[in-house]
Tab-separated table of C-alpha atoms and ligand atoms in Angstrom:
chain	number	residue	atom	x	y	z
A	1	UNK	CA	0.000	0.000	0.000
A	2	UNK	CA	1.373	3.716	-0.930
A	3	UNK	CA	0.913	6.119	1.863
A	4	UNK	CA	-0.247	9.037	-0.638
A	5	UNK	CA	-2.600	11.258	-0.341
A	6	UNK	CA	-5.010	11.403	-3.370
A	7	UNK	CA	-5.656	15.265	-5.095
A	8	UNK	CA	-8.768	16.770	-4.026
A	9	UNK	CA	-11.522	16.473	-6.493
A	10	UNK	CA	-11.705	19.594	-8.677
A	11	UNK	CA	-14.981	21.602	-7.658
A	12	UNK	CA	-16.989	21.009	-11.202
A	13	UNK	CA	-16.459	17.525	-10.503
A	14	UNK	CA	-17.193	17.558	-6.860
A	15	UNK	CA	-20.592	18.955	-7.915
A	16	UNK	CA	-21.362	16.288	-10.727
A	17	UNK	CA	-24.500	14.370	-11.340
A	18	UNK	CA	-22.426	11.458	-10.266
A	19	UNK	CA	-20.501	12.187	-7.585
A	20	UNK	CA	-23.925	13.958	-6.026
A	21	UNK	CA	-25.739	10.881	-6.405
A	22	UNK	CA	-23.070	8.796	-4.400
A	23	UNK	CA	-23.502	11.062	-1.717
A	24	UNK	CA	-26.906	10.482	-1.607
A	25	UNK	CA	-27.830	14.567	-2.282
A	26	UNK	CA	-30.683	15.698	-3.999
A	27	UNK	CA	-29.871	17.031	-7.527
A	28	UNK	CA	-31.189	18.084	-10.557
A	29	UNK	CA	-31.133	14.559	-12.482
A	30	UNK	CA	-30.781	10.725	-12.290
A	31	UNK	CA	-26.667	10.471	-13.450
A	32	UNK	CA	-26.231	7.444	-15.552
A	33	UNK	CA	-23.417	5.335	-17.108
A	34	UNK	CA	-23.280	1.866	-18.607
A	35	UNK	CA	-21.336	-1.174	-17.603
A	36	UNK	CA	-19.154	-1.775	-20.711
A	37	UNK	CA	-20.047	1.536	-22.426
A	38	UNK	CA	-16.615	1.603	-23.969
A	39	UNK	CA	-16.407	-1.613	-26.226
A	40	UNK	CA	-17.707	-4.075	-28.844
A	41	UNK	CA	-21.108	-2.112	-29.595
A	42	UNK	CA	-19.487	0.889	-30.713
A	43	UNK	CA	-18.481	0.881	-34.361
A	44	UNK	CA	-15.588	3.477	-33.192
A	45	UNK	CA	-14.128	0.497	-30.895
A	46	UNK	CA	-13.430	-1.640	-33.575
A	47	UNK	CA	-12.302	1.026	-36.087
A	48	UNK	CA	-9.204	1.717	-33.340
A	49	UNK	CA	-9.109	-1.517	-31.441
A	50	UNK	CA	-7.066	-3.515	-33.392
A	51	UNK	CA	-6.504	-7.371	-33.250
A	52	UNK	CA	-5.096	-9.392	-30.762
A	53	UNK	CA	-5.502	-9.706	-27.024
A	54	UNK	CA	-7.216	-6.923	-25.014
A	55	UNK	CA	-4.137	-6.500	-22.757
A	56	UNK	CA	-2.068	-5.389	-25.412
A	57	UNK	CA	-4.684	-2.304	-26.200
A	58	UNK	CA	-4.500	-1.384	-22.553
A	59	UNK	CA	-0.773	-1.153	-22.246
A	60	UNK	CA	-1.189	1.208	-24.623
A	61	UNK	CA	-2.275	4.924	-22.983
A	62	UNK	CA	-3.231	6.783	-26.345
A	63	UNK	CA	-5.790	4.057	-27.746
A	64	UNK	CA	-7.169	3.228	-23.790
A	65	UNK	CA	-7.273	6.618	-23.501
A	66	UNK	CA	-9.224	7.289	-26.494
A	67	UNK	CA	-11.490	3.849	-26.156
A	68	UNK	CA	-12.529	5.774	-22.769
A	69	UNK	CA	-13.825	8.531	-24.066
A	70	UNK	CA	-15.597	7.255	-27.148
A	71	UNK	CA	-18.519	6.504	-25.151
A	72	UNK	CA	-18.600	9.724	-23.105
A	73	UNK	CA	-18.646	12.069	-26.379
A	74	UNK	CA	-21.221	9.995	-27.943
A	75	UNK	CA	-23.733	9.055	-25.427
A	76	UNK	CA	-23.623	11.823	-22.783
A	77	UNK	CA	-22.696	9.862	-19.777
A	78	UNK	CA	-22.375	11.056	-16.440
A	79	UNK	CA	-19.224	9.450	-15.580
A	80	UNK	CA	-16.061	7.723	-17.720
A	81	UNK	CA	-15.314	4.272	-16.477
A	82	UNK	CA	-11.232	3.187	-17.261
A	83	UNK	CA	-10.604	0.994	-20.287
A	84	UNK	CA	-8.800	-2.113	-18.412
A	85	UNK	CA	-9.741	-5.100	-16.913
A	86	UNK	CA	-9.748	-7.086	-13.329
A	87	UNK	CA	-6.826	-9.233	-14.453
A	88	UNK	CA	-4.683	-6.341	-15.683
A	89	UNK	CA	-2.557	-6.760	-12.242
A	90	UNK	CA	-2.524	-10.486	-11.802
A	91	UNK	CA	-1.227	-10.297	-15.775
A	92	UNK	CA	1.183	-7.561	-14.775
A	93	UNK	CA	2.942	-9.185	-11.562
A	94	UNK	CA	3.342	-13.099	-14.239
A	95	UNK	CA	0.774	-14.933	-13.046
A	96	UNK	CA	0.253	-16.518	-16.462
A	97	UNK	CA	-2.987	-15.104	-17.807
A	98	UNK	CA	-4.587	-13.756	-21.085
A	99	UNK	CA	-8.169	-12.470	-22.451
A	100	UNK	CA	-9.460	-14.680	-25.249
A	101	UNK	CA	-11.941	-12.659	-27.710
A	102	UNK	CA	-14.657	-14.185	-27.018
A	103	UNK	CA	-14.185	-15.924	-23.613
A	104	UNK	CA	-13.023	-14.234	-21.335
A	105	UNK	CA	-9.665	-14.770	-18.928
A	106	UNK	CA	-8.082	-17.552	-19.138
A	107	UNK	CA	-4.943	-19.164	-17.340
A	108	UNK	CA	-3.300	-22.320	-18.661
A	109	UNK	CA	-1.431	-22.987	-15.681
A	110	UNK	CA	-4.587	-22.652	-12.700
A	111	UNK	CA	-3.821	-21.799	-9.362
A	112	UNK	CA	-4.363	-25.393	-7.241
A	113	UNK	CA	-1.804	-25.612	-4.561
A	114	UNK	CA	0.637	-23.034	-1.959
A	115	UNK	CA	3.732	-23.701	-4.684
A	116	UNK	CA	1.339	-21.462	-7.041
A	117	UNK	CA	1.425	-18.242	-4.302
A	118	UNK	CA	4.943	-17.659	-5.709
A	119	UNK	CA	3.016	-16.284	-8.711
A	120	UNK	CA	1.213	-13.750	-6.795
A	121	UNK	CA	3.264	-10.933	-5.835
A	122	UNK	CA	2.685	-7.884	-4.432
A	123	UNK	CA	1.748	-5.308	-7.134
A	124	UNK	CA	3.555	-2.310	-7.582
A	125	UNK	CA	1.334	-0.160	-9.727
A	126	UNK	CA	4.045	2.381	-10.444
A	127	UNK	CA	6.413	-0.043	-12.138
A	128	UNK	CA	3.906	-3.047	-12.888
A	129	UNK	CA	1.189	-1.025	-14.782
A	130	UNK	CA	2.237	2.507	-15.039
A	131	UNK	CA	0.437	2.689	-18.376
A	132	UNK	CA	-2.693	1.796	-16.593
A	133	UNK	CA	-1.815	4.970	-14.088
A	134	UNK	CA	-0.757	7.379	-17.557
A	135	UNK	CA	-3.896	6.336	-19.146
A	136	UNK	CA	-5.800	7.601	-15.912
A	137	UNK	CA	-3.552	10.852	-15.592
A	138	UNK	CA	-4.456	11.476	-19.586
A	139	UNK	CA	-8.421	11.021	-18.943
A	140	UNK	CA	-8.215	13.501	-15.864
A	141	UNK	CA	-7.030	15.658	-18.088
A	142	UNK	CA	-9.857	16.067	-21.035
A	143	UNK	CA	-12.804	14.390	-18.999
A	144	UNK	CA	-15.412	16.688	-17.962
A	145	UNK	CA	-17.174	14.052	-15.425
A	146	UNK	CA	-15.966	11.690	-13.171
A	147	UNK	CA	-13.788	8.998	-13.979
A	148	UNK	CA	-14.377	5.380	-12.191
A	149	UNK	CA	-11.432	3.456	-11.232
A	150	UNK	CA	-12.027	-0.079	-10.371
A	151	UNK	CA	-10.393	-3.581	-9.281
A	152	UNK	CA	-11.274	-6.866	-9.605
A	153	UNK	CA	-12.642	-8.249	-6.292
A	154	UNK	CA	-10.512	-10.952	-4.266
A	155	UNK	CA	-13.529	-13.852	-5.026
A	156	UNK	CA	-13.685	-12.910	-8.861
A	157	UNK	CA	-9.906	-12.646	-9.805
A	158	UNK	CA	-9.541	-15.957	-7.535
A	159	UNK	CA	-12.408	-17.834	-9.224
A	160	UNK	CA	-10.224	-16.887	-13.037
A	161	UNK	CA	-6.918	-18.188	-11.104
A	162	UNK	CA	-8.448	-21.505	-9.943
A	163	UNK	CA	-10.681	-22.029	-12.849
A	164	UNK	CA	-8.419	-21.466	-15.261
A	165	UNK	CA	-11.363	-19.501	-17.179
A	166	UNK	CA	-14.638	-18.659	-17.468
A	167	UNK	CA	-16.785	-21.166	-15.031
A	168	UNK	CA	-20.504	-21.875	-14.571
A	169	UNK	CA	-20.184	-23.910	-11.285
A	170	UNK	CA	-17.071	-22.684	-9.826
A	171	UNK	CA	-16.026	-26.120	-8.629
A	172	UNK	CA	-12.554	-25.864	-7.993
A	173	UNK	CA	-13.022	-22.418	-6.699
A	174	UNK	CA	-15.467	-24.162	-3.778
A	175	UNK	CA	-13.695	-26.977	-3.283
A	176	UNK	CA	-10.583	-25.226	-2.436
A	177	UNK	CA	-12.102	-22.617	-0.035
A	178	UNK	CA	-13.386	-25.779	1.954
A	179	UNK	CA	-10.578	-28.328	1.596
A	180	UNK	CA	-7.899	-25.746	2.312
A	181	UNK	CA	-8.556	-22.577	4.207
A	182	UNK	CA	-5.068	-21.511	4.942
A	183	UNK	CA	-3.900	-20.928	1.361
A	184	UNK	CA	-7.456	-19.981	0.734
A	185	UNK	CA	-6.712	-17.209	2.921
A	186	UNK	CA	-3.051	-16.710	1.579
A	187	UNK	CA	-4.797	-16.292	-1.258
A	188	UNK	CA	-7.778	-14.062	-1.021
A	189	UNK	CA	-5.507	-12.154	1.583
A	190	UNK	CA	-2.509	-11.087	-1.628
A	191	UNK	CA	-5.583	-10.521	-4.198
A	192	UNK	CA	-6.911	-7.932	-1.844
A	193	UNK	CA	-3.355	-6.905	-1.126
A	194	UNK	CA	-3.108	-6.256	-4.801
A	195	UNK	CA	-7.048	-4.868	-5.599
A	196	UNK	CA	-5.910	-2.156	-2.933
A	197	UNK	CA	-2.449	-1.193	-4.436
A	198	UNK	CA	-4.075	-1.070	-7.625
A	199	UNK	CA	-7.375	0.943	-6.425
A	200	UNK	CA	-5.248	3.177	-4.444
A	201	UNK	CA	-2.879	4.206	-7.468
A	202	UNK	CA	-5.787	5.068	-9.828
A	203	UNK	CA	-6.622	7.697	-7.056
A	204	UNK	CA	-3.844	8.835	-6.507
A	205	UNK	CA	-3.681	9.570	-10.422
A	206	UNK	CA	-6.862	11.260	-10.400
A	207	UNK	CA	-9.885	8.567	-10.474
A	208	UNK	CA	-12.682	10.535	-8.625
A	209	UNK	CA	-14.284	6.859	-7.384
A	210	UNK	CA	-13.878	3.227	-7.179
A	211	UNK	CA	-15.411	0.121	-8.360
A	212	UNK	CA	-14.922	-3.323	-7.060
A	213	UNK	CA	-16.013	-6.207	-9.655
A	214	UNK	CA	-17.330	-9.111	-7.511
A	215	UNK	CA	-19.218	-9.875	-10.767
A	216	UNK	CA	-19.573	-13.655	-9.678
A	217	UNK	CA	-20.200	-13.596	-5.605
A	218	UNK	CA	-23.181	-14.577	-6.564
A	219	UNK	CA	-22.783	-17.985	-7.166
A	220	UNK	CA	-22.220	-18.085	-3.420
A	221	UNK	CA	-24.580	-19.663	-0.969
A	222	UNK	CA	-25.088	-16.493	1.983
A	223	UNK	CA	-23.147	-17.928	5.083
A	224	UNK	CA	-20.355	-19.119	2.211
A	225	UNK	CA	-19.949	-15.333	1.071
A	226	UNK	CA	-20.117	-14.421	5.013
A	227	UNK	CA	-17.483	-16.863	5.706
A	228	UNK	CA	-14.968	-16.863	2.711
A	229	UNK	CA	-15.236	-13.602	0.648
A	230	UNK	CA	-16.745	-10.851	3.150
A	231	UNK	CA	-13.872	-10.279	5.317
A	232	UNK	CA	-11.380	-10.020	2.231
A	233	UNK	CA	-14.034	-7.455	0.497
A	234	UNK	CA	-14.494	-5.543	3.741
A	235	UNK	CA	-10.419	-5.268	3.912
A	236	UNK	CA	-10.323	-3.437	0.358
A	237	UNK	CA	-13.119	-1.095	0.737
A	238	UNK	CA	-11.600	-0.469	4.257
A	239	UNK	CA	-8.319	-0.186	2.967
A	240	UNK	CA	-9.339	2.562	0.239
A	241	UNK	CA	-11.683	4.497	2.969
A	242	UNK	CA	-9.004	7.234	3.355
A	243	UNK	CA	-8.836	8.557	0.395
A	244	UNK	CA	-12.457	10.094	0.447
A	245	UNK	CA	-13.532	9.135	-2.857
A	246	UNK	CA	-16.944	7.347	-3.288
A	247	UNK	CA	-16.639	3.367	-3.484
A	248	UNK	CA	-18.753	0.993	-5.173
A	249	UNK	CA	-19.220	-2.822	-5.232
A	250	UNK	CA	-20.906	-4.581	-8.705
A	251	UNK	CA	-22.016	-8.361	-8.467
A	252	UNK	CA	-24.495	-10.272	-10.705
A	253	UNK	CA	-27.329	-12.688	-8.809
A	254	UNK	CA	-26.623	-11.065	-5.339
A	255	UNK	CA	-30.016	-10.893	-4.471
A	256	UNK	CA	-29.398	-12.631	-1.765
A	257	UNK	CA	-26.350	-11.290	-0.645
A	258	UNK	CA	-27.439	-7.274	-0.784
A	259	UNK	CA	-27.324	-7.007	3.003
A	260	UNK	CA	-24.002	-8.715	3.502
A	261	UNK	CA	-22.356	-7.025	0.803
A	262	UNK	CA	-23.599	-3.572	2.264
A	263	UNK	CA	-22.197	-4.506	5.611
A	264	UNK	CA	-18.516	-4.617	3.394
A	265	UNK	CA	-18.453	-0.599	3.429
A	266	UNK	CA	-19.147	0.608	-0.165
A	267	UNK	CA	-21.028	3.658	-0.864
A	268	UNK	CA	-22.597	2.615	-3.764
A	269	UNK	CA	-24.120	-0.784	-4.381
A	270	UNK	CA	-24.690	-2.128	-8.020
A	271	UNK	CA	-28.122	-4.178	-8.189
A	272	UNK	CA	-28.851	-6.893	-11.216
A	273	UNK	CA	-31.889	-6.843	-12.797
A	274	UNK	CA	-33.524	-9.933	-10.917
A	275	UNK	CA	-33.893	-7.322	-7.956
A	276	UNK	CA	-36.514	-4.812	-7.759
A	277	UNK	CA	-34.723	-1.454	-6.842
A	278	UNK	CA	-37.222	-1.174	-3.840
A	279	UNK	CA	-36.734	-4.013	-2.460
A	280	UNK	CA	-32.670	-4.175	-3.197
A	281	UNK	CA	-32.997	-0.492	-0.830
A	282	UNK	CA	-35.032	-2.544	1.762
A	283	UNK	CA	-32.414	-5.215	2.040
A	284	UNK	CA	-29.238	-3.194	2.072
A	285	UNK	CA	-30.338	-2.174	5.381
A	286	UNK	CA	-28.403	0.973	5.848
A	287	UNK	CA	-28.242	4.601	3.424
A	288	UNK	CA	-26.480	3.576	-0.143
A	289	UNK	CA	-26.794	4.512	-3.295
A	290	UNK	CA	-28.000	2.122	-6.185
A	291	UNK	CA	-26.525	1.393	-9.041
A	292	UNK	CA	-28.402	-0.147	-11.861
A	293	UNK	CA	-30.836	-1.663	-13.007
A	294	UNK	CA	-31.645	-2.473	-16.588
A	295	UNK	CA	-31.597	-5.740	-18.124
A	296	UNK	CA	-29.056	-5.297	-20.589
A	297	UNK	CA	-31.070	-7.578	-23.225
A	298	UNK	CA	-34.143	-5.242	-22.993
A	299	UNK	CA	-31.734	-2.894	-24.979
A	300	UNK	CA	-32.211	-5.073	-27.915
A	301	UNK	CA	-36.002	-5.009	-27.368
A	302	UNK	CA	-38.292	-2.325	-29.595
A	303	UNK	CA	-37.729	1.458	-28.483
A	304	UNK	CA	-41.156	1.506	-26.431
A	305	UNK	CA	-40.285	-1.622	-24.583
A	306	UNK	CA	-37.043	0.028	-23.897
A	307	UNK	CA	-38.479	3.634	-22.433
A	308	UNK	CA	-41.301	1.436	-20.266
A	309	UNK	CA	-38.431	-0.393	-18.523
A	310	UNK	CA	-36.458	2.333	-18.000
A	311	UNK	CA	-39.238	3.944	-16.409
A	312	UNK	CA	-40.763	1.702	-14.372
A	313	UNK	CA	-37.059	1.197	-12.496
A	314	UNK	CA	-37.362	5.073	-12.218
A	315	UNK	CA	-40.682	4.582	-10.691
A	316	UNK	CA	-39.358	1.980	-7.871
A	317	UNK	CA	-36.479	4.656	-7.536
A	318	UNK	CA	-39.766	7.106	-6.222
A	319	UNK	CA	-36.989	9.770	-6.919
A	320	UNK	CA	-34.296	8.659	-3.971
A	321	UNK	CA	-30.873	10.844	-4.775
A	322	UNK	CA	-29.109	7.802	-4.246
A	323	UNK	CA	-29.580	6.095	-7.425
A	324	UNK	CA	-27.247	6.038	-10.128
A	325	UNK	CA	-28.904	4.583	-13.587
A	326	UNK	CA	-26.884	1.649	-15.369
A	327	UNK	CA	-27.725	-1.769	-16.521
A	328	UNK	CA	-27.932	-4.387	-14.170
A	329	UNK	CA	-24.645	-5.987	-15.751
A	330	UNK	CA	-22.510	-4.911	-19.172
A	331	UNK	CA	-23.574	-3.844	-22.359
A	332	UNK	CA	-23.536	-6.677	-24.802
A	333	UNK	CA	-22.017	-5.909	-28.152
A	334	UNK	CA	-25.176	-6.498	-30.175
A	335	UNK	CA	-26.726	-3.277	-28.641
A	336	UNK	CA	-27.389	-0.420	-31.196
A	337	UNK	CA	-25.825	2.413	-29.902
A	338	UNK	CA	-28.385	4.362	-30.416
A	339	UNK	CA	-31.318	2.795	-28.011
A	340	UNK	CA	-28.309	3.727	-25.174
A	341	UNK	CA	-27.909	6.811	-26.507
A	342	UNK	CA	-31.947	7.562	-26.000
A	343	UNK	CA	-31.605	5.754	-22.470
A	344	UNK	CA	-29.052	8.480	-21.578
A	345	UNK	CA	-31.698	11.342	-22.924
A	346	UNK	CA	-34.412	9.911	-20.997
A	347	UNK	CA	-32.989	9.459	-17.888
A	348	UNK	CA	-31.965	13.111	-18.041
A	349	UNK	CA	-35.414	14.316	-19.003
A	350	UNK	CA	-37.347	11.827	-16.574
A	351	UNK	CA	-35.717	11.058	-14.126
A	352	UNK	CA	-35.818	12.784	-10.348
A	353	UNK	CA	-33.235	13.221	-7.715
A	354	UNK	CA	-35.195	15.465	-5.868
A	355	UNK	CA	-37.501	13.218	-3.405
A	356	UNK	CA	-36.801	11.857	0.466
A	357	UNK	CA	-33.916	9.877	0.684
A	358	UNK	CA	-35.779	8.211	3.870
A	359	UNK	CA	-32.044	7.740	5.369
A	360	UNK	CA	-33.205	8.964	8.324
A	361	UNK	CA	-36.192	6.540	9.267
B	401	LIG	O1	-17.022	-1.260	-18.239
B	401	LIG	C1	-16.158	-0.903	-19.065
B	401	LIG	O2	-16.412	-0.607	-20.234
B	401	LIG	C2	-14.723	-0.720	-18.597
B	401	LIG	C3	-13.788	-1.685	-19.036
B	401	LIG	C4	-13.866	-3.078	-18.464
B	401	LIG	C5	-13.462	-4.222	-19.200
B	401	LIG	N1	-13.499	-5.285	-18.361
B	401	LIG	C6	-13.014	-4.207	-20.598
B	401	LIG	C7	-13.187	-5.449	-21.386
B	401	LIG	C8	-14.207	-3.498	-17.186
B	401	LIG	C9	-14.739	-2.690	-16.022
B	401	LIG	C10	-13.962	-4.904	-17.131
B	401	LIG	C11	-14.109	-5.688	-15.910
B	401	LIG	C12	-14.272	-7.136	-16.036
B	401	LIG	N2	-13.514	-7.997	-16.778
B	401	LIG	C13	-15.185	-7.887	-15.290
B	401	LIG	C14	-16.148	-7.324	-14.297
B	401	LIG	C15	-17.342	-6.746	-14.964
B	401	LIG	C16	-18.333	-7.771	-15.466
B	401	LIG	O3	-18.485	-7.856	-16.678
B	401	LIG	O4	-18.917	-8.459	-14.631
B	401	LIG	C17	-15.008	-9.237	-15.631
B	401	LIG	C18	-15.789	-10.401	-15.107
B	401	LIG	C19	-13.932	-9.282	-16.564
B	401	LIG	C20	-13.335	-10.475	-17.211
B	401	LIG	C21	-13.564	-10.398	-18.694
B	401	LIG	N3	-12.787	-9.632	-19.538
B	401	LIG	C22	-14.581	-11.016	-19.465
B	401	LIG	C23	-15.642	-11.950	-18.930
B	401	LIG	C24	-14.407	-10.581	-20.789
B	401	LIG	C25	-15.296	-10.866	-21.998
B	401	LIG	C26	-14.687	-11.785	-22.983
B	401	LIG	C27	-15.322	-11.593	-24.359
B	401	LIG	O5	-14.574	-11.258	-25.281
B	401	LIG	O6	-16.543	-11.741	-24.463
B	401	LIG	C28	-13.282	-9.731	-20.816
B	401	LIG	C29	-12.732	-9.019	-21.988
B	401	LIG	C30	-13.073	-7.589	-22.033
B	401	LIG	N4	-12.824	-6.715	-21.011
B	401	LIG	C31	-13.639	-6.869	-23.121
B	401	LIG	C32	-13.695	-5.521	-22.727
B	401	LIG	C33	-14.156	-4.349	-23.539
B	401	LIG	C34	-14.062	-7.468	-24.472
B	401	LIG	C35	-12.890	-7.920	-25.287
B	401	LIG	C36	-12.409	-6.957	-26.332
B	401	LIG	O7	-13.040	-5.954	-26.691
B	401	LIG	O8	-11.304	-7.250	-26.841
């Protein structure tokens, strides 16, 4: 962990759509941003992109850079989210991993015994991924809204590690937290070691707020998220608390798991579609902010199908300032850009950030 001290957010930032919202005050309008706004839906992406693995286009600061803002200029969006990835820092310290188009991470050694810890070093941001920290210092410097760091929570990253890849069942993952606690605990412990290097870096370069990815606690019965993935959560967003920015925590199917995960410390809380907003604000159990949640498939769905959705999750909003609009998981690269683009307007012209926040009942 670096002992720096992260620059005060500039004032036309401090007072942004976003950064209001995750502090729970009443504005003007609902702010909203997509999962995956910067990608394979945009025509633009694949014009610059390139070939070849998705690492290689984030090492490089120019094209990131430029990848980050496509999606800002052409939608409107209330806040910029970094072009990277949760495995950029397990890639960058040799653990043996790659993106395959198409798939997703993917390790051809997995991590399956202590002898595999050696690959897991501490990260050193500066010197591991300092094009990761000159992309972020390049976006501070043209972005006009917020710009969302994030990190790869201990479970996810782990469940790439063990699997090897993309899993539906995480077996191995499971198995291994039960059969062998200690390096289960070696582990999570250095992936949260390294989430909070990485997180604390991207502030220090400028990121007004932080998101950890848990996309896949989900697949986690309650008391197993309680027992074997809370306490290394909690130690990032605790870990990160310091430098005053606004932190978030994303996972898909966490239903179940809304009041644990709010017990972890973030701010904001990103809700999947399968939750009602309403009832995602009963269960958190203590003031939050929401983040989400469209079903990223309606967005292939006819334009009226599209606006009802979007306002009927306004509706179970009832106008709370603590709601930030996104999908309830990323944008899938079929999406016409332009249905996002009219989400965006609509939100804006519909939405309200002006009614009780009920914090204090
Ligand atoms: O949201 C954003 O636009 C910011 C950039 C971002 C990427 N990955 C770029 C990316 C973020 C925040 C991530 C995080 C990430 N990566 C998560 C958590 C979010 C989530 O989706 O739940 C996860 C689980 C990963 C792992 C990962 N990386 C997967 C499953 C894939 C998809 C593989 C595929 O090709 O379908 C990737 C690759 C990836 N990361 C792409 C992008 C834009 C697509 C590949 C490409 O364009 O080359």
């Amino acid at each position: 962990m670096t002992g720096v001290t992260a620059a005060p957010v500039p004032d036309h930032l401090a007072d942004s759509s976003y950064l209001r919202a995750c502090r729970r005050e009443p504005g003007d309008r609902v702010p909203v941003w997509f999962q995956r706004q910067a990608g394979r839906s945009l025509p633009e992406y694949h014009e610059i992109r390139g070939t070849g693995s998705i690492l290689t286009a984030i090492a490089q600061p120019d094209l990131a850079t430029e990848i980050t803002l496509q999606p800002v200029r052409r939608y409107g969006v209330d806040a910029a989210i970094l072009y990277s990835d949760i495995v950029v820092p397990v890639h960058a310290i040799g653990f043996g991993i790659d993106i395959k188009p198409g798939v997703g991470p993917v390790a051809d050694q997995p991590f399956r015994s202590a002898s595999d810890l050696e690959r897991l070093r501490p990260l050193e941001p500066e010197v591991d991924t300092p094009y990761v920290l000159e992309t972020v210092r390049n976006l501070v410097a043209e972005l006009d809204v917020p710009l969302i760091g994030f990190a790869g929570a201990p479970f996810t990253v782990a469940s790439y590690l063990i699997e090897g890849g993309p899993s539906r069942n995480y077996t191995h993952t499971k198995a291994l937290m039960r059969s062998d606690p200690t390096l289960w605990d070696d582990l999570m412990g250095r992936l949260a070691d390294i989430a909070i290097a990485s997180l604390r870096s991207q502030v220090d370069a400028g990121a007004s707020a932080v998101q950890v990815f848990d996309s896949w606690a989900g697949a986690l019965h309650p008391a197993d998220y309680q027992h074997f993935v809370m306490p290394y959560t909690t130690r990032v967003f605790d870990a990160v608390a310091d430098l005053g920015v606004p932190r978030a925590h994303f996972g898909v199917t966490t239903g179940e798991l809304l009041e644990s995960i709010a017990q972890t410390g973030p701010e904001v809380i990103g809700v999947d579609w399968r939750t009602p907003l309403d009832v995602a604000r009963r269960r958190v159990g203590r003031p939050v902010t929401l983040q989400g949640n469209l079903d990223p498939a309606i967005c292939l769905a006819p334009i009226p199908a599209v606006e009802d959705e979007v306002r009927a999750i306004l509706a179970l909003n009832g106008g709370h300032p603590g709601h930030v609009f996104n999908l309830g998981h990323g944008v899938l690269p079929e999406t016409d850009p332009g249905v996002l683009a009219h989400v965006v307007d609509l939100v804006h012209a519909e939405g309200r950030a002006d009614g009780p926040s009920g914090d204090d009942t």
